[in-house]
JSON list of C-alpha atoms in Angstrom, two decimals:
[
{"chain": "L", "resi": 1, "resn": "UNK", "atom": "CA", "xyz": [85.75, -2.34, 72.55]},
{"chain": "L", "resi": 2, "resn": "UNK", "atom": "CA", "xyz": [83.73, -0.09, 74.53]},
{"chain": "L", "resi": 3, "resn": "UNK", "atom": "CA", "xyz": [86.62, 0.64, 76.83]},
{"chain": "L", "resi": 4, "resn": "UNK", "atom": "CA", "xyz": [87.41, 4.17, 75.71]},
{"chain": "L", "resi": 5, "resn": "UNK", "atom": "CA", "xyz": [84.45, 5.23, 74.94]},
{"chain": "L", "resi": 6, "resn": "UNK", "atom": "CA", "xyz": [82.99, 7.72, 77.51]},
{"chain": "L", "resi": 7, "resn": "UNK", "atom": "CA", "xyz": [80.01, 9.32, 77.04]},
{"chain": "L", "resi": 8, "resn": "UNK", "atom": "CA", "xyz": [78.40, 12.45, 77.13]},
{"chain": "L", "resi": 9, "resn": "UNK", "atom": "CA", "xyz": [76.17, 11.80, 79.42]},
{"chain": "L", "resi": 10, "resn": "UNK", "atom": "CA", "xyz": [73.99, 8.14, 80.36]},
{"chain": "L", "resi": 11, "resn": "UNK", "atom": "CA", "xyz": [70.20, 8.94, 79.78]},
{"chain": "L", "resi": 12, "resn": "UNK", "atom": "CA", "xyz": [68.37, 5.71, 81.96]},
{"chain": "L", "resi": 13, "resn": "UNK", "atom": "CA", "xyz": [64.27, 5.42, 80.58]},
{"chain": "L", "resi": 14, "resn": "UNK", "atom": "CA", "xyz": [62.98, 2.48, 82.88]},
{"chain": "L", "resi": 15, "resn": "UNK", "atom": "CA", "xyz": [60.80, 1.92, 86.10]},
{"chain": "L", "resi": 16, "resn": "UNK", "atom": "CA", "xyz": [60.60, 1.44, 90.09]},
{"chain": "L", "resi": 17, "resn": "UNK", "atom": "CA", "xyz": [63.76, -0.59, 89.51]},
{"chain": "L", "resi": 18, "resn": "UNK", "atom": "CA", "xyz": [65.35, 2.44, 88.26]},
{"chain": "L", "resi": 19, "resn": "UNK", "atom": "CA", "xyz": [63.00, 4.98, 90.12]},
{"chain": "L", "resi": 20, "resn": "UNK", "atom": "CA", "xyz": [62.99, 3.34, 93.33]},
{"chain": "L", "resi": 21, "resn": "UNK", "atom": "CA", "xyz": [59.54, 3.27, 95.52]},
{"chain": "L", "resi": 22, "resn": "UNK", "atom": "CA", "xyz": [60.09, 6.07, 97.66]},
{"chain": "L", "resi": 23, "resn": "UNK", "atom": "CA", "xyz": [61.82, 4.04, 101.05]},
{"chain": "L", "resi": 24, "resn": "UNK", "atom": "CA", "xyz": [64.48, 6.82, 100.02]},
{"chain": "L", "resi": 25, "resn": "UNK", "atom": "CA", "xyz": [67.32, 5.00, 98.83]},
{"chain": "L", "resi": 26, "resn": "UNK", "atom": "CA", "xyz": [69.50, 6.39, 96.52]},
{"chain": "L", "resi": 27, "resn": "UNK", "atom": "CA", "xyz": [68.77, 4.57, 92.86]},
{"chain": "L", "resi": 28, "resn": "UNK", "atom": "CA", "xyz": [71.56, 3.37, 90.77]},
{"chain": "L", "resi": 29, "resn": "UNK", "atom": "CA", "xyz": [71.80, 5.78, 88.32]},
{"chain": "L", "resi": 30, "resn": "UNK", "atom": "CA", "xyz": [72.31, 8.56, 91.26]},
{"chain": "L", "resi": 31, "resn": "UNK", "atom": "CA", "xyz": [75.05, 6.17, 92.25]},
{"chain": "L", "resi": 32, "resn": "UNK", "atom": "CA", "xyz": [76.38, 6.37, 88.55]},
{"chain": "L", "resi": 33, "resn": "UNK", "atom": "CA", "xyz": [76.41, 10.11, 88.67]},
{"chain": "L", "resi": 34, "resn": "UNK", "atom": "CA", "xyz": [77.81, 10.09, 92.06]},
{"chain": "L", "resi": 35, "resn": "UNK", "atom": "CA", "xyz": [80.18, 7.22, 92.34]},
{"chain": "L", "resi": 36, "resn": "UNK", "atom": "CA", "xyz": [81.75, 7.11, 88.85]},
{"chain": "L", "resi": 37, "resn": "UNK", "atom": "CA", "xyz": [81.25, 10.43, 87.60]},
{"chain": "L", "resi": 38, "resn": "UNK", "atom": "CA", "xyz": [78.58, 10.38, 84.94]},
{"chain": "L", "resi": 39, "resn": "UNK", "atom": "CA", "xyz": [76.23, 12.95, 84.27]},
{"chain": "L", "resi": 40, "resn": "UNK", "atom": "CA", "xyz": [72.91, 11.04, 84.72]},
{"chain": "L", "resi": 41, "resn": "UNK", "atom": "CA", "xyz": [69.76, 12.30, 83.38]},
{"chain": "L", "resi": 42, "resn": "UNK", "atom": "CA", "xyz": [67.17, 9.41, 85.08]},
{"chain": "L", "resi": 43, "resn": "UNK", "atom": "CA", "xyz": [63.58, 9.43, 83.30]},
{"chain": "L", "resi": 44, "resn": "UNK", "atom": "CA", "xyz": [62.54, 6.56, 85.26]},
{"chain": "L", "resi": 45, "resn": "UNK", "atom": "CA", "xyz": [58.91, 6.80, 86.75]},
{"chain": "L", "resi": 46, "resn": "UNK", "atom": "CA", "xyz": [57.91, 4.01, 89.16]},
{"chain": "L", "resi": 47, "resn": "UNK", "atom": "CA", "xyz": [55.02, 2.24, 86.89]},
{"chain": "L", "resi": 48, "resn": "UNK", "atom": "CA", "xyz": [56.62, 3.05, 83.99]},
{"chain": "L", "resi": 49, "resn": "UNK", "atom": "CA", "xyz": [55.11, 1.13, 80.63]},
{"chain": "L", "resi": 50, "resn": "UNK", "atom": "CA", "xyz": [56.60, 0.92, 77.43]},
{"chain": "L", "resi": 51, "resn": "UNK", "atom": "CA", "xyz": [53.69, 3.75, 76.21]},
{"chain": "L", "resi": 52, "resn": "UNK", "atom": "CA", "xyz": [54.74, 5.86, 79.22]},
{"chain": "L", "resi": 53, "resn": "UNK", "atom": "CA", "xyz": [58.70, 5.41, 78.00]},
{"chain": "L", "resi": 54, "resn": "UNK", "atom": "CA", "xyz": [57.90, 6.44, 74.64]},
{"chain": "L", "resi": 55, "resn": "UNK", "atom": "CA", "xyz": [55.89, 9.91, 75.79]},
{"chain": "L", "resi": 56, "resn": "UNK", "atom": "CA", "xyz": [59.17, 10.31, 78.17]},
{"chain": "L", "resi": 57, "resn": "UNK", "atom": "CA", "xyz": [61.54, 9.80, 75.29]},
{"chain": "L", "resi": 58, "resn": "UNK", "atom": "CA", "xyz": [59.55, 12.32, 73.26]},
{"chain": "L", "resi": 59, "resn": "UNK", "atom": "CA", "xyz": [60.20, 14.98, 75.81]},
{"chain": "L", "resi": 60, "resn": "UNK", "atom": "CA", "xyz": [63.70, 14.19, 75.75]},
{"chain": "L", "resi": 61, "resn": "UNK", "atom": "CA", "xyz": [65.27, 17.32, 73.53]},
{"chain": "L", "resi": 62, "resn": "UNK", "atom": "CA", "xyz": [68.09, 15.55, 70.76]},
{"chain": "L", "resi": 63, "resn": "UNK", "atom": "CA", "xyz": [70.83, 17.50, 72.35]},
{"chain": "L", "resi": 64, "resn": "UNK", "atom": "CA", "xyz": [70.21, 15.83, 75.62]},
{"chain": "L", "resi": 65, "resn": "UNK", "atom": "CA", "xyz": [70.55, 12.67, 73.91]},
{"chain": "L", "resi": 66, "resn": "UNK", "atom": "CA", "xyz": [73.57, 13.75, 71.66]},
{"chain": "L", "resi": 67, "resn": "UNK", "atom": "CA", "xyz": [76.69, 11.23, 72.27]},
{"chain": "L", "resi": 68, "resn": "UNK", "atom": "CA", "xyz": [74.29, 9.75, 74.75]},
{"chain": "L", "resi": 69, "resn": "UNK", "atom": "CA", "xyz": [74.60, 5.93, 76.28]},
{"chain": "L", "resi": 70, "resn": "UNK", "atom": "CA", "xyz": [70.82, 5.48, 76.83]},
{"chain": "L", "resi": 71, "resn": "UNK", "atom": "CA", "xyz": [69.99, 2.39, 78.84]},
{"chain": "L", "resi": 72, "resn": "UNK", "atom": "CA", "xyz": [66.45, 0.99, 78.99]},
{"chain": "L", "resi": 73, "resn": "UNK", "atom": "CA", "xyz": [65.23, -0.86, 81.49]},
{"chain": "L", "resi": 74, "resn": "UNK", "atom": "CA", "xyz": [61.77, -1.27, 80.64]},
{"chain": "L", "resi": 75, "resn": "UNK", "atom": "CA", "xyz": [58.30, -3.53, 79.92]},
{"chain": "L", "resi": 76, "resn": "UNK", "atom": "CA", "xyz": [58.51, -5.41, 82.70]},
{"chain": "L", "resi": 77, "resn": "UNK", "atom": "CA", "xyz": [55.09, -3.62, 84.08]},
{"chain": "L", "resi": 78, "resn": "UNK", "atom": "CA", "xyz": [54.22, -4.12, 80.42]},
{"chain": "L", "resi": 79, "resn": "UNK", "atom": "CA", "xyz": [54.37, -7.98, 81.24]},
{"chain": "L", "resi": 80, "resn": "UNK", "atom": "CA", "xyz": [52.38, -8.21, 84.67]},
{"chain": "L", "resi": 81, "resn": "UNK", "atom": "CA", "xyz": [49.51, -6.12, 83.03]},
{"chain": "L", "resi": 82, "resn": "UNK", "atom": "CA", "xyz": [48.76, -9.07, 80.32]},
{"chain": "L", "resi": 83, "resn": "UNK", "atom": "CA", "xyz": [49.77, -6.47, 77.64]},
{"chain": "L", "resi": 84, "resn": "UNK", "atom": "CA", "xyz": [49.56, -8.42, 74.49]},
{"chain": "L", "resi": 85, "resn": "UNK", "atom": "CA", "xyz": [52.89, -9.64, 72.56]},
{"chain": "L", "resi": 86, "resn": "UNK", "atom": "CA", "xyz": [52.11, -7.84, 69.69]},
{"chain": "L", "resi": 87, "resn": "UNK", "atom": "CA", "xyz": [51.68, -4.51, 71.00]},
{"chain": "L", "resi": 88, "resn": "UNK", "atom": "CA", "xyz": [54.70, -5.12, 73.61]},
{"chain": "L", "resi": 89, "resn": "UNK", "atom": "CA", "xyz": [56.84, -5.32, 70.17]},
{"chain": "L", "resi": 90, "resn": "UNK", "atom": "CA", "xyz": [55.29, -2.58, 68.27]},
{"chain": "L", "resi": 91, "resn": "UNK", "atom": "CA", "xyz": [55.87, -0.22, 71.60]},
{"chain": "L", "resi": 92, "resn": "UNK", "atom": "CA", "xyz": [58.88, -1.14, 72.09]},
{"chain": "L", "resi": 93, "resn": "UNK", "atom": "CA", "xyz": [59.68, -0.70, 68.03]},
{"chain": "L", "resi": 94, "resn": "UNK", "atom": "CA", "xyz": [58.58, 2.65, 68.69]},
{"chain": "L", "resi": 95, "resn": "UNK", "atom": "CA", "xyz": [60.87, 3.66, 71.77]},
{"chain": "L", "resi": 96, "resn": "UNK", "atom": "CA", "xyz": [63.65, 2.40, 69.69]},
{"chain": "L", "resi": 97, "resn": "UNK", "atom": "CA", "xyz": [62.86, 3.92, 66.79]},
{"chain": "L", "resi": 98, "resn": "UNK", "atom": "CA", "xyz": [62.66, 7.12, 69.22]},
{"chain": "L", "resi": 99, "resn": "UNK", "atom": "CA", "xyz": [66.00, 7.17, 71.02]},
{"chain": "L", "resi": 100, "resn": "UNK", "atom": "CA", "xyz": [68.39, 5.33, 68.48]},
{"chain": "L", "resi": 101, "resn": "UNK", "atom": "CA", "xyz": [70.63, 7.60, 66.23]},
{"chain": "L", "resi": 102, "resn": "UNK", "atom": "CA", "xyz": [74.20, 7.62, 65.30]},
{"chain": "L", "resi": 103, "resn": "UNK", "atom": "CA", "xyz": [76.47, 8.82, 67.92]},
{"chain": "L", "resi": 104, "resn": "UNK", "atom": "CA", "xyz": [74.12, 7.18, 70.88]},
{"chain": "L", "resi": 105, "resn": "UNK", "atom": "CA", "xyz": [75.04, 3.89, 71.86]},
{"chain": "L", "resi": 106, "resn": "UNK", "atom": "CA", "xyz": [71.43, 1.90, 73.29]},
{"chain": "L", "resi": 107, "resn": "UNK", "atom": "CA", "xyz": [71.68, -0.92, 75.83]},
{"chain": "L", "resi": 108, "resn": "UNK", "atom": "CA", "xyz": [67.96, -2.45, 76.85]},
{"chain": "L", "resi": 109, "resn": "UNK", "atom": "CA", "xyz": [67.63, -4.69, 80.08]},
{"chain": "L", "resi": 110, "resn": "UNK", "atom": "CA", "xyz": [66.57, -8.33, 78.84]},
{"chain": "L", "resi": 111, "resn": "UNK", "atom": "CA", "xyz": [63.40, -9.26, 81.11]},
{"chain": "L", "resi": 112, "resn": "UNK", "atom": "CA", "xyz": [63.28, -11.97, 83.28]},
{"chain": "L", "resi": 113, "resn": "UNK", "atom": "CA", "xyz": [59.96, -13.86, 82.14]},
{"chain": "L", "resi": 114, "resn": "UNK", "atom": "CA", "xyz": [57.30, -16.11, 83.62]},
{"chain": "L", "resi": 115, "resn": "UNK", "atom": "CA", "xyz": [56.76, -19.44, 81.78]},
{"chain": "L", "resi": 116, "resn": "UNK", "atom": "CA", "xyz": [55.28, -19.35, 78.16]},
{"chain": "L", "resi": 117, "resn": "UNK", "atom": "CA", "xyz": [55.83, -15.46, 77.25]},
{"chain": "L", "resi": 118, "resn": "UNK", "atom": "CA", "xyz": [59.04, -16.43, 75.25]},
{"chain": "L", "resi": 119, "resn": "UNK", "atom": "CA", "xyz": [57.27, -13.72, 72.26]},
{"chain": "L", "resi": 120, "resn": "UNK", "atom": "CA", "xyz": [58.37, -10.83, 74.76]},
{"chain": "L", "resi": 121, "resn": "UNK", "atom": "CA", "xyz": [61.96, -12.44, 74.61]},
{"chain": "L", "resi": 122, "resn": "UNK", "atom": "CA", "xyz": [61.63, -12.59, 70.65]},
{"chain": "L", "resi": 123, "resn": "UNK", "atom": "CA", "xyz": [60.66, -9.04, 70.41]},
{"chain": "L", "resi": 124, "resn": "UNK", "atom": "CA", "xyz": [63.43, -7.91, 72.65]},
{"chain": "L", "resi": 125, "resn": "UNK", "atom": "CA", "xyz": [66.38, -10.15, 70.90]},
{"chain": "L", "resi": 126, "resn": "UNK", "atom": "CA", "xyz": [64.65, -9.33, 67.19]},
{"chain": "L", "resi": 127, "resn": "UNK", "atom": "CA", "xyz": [64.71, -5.47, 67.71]},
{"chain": "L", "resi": 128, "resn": "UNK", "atom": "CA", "xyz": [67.84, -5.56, 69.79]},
{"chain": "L", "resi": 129, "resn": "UNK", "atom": "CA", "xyz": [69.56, -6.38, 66.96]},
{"chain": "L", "resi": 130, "resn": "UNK", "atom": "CA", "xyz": [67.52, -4.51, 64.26]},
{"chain": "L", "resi": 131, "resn": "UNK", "atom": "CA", "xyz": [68.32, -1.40, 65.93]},
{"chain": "L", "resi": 132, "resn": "UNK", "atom": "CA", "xyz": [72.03, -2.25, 66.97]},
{"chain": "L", "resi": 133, "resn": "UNK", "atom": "CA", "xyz": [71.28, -2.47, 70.93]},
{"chain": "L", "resi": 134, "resn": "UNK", "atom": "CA", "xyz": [73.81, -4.17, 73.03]},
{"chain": "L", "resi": 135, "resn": "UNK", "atom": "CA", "xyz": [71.27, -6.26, 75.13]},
{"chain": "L", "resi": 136, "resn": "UNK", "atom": "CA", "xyz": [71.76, -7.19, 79.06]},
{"chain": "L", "resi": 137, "resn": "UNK", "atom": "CA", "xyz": [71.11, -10.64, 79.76]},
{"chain": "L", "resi": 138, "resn": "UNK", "atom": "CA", "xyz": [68.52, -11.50, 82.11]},
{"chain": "L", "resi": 139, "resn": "UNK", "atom": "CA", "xyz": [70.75, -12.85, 84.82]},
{"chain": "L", "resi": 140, "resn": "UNK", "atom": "CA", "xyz": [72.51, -9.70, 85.14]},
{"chain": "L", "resi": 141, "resn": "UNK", "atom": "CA", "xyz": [69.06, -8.80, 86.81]},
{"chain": "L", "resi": 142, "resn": "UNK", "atom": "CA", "xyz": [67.98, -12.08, 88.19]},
{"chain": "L", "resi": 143, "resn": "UNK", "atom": "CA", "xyz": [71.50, -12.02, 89.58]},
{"chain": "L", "resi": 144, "resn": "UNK", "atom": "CA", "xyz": [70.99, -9.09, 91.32]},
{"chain": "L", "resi": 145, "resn": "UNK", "atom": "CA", "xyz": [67.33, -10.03, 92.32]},
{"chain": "L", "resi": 146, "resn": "UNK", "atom": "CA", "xyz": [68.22, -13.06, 93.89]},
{"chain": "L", "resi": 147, "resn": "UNK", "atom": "CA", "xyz": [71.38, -11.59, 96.46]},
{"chain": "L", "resi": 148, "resn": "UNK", "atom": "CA", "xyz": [70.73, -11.91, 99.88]},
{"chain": "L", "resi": 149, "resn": "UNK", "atom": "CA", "xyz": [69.79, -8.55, 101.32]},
{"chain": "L", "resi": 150, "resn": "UNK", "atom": "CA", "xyz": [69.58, -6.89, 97.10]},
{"chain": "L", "resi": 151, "resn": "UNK", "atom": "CA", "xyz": [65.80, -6.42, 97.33]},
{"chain": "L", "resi": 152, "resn": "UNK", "atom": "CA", "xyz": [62.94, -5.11, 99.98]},
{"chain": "L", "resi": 153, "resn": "UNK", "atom": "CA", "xyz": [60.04, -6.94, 98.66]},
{"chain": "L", "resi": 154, "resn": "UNK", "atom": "CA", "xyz": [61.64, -9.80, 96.24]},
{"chain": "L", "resi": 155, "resn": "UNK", "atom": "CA", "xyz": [61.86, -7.49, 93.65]},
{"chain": "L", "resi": 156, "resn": "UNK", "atom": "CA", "xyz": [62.70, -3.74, 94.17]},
{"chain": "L", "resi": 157, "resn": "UNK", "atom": "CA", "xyz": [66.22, -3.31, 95.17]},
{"chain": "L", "resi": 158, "resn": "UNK", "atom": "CA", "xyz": [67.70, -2.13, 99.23]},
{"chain": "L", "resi": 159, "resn": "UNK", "atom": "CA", "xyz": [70.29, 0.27, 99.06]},
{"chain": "L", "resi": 160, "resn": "UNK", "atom": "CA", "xyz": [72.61, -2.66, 98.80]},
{"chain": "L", "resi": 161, "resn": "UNK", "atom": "CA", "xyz": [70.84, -3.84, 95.53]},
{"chain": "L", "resi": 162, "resn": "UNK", "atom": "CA", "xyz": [71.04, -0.14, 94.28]},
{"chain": "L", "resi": 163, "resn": "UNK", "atom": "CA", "xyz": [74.82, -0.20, 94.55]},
{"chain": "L", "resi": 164, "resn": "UNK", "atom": "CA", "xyz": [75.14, -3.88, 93.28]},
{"chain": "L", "resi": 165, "resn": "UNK", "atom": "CA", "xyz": [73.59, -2.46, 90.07]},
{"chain": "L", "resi": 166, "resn": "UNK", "atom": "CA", "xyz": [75.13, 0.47, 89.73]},
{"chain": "L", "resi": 167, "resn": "UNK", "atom": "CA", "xyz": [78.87, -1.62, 89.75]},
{"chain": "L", "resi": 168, "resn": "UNK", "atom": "CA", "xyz": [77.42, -3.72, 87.20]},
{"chain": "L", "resi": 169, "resn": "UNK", "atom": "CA", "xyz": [75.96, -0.94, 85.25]},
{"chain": "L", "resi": 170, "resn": "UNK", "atom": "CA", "xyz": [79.49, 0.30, 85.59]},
{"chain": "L", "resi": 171, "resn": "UNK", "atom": "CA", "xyz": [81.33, -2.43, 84.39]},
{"chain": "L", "resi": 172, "resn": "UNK", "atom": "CA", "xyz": [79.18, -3.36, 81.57]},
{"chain": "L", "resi": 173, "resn": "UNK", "atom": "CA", "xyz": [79.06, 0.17, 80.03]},
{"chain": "L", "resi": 174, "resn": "UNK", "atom": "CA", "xyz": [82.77, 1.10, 80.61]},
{"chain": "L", "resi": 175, "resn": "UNK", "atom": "CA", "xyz": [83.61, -2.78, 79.00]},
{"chain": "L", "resi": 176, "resn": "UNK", "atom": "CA", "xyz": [84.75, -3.90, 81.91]}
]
């Protein structure tokens, strides 16, 4: 189990869910960093696409990612633009491709999606597993999502959702 593994640092790629939207709370990865001890390096960029992820993972020196727990939380902007299956899957091939190496364990946010875009799914269980990424179910987010009090709009998270997160985030990556 994942239990006594602790890593070198968690490295978070996503967007406004890991970013926040600037009504200054403090995001869940902060919280990580603060309230469990991690050292956090957030690359999260409210907006974020998968193309935007992958120019953020190039910038990312290797050492910085070096016995690394890199979580992804990612494409769901990808998905309200339209963006085609196709290119959702090769994108998202090619931000895996970029942060997966031996001695990094990945974990990638499964999306919660909108009836008849089950390809998006496909890509993200197919290349989960081609690349060895331990994938979050959707109702981990749709879980938090849908707490009374979790979100400000119906989507990004309150300061409560920030800290409901970052105990899940917690438990799931400590194998709890």
């Amino acid at each position: 189990h994942r239990a006594e593994f602790r890593p070198k640092r968690i490295v978070v790629i996503g967007n406004s869910l890991s970013a926040g939207i600037g009504d200054g709370a403090v995001v869940w990865p902060k919280l990580l960093q603060k309230d469990y001890g991690f050292e956090v390096l957030n690359l999260s960029r409210a907006g974020l696409r998968l193309r935007g992820a992958i120019e953020q993972a190039k910038n990312v020196q290797p050492s910085e990612l070096e016995n690394s727990l890199v979580i992804l939380e990612i494409g769901g902007n990808d998905i309200l633009a339209r963006r085609d299956a196709d290119v959702f899957r090769r994108e998202l091939e090619e931000l895996l491709n970029l942060v997966a190496a031996p001695g990094r364990t990945l974990f990638l946010f499964e999306l919660p999606l909108p009836p008849f875009h089950n390809r998006y799914a496909e890509a993200q269980r197919t290349l989960s597993s081609k690349y060895n990424v331990i994938l979050i179910p959707k109702n981990t987010l749709t879980g938090i999502i849908g707490k009374p009090g979790a979100t400000i709009d119906g989507l990004h998270f309150s300061q409560a959702g920030h800290h409901l997160m970052a105990d899940i985030i917690y438990k799931i990556v400590s194998g709890g």
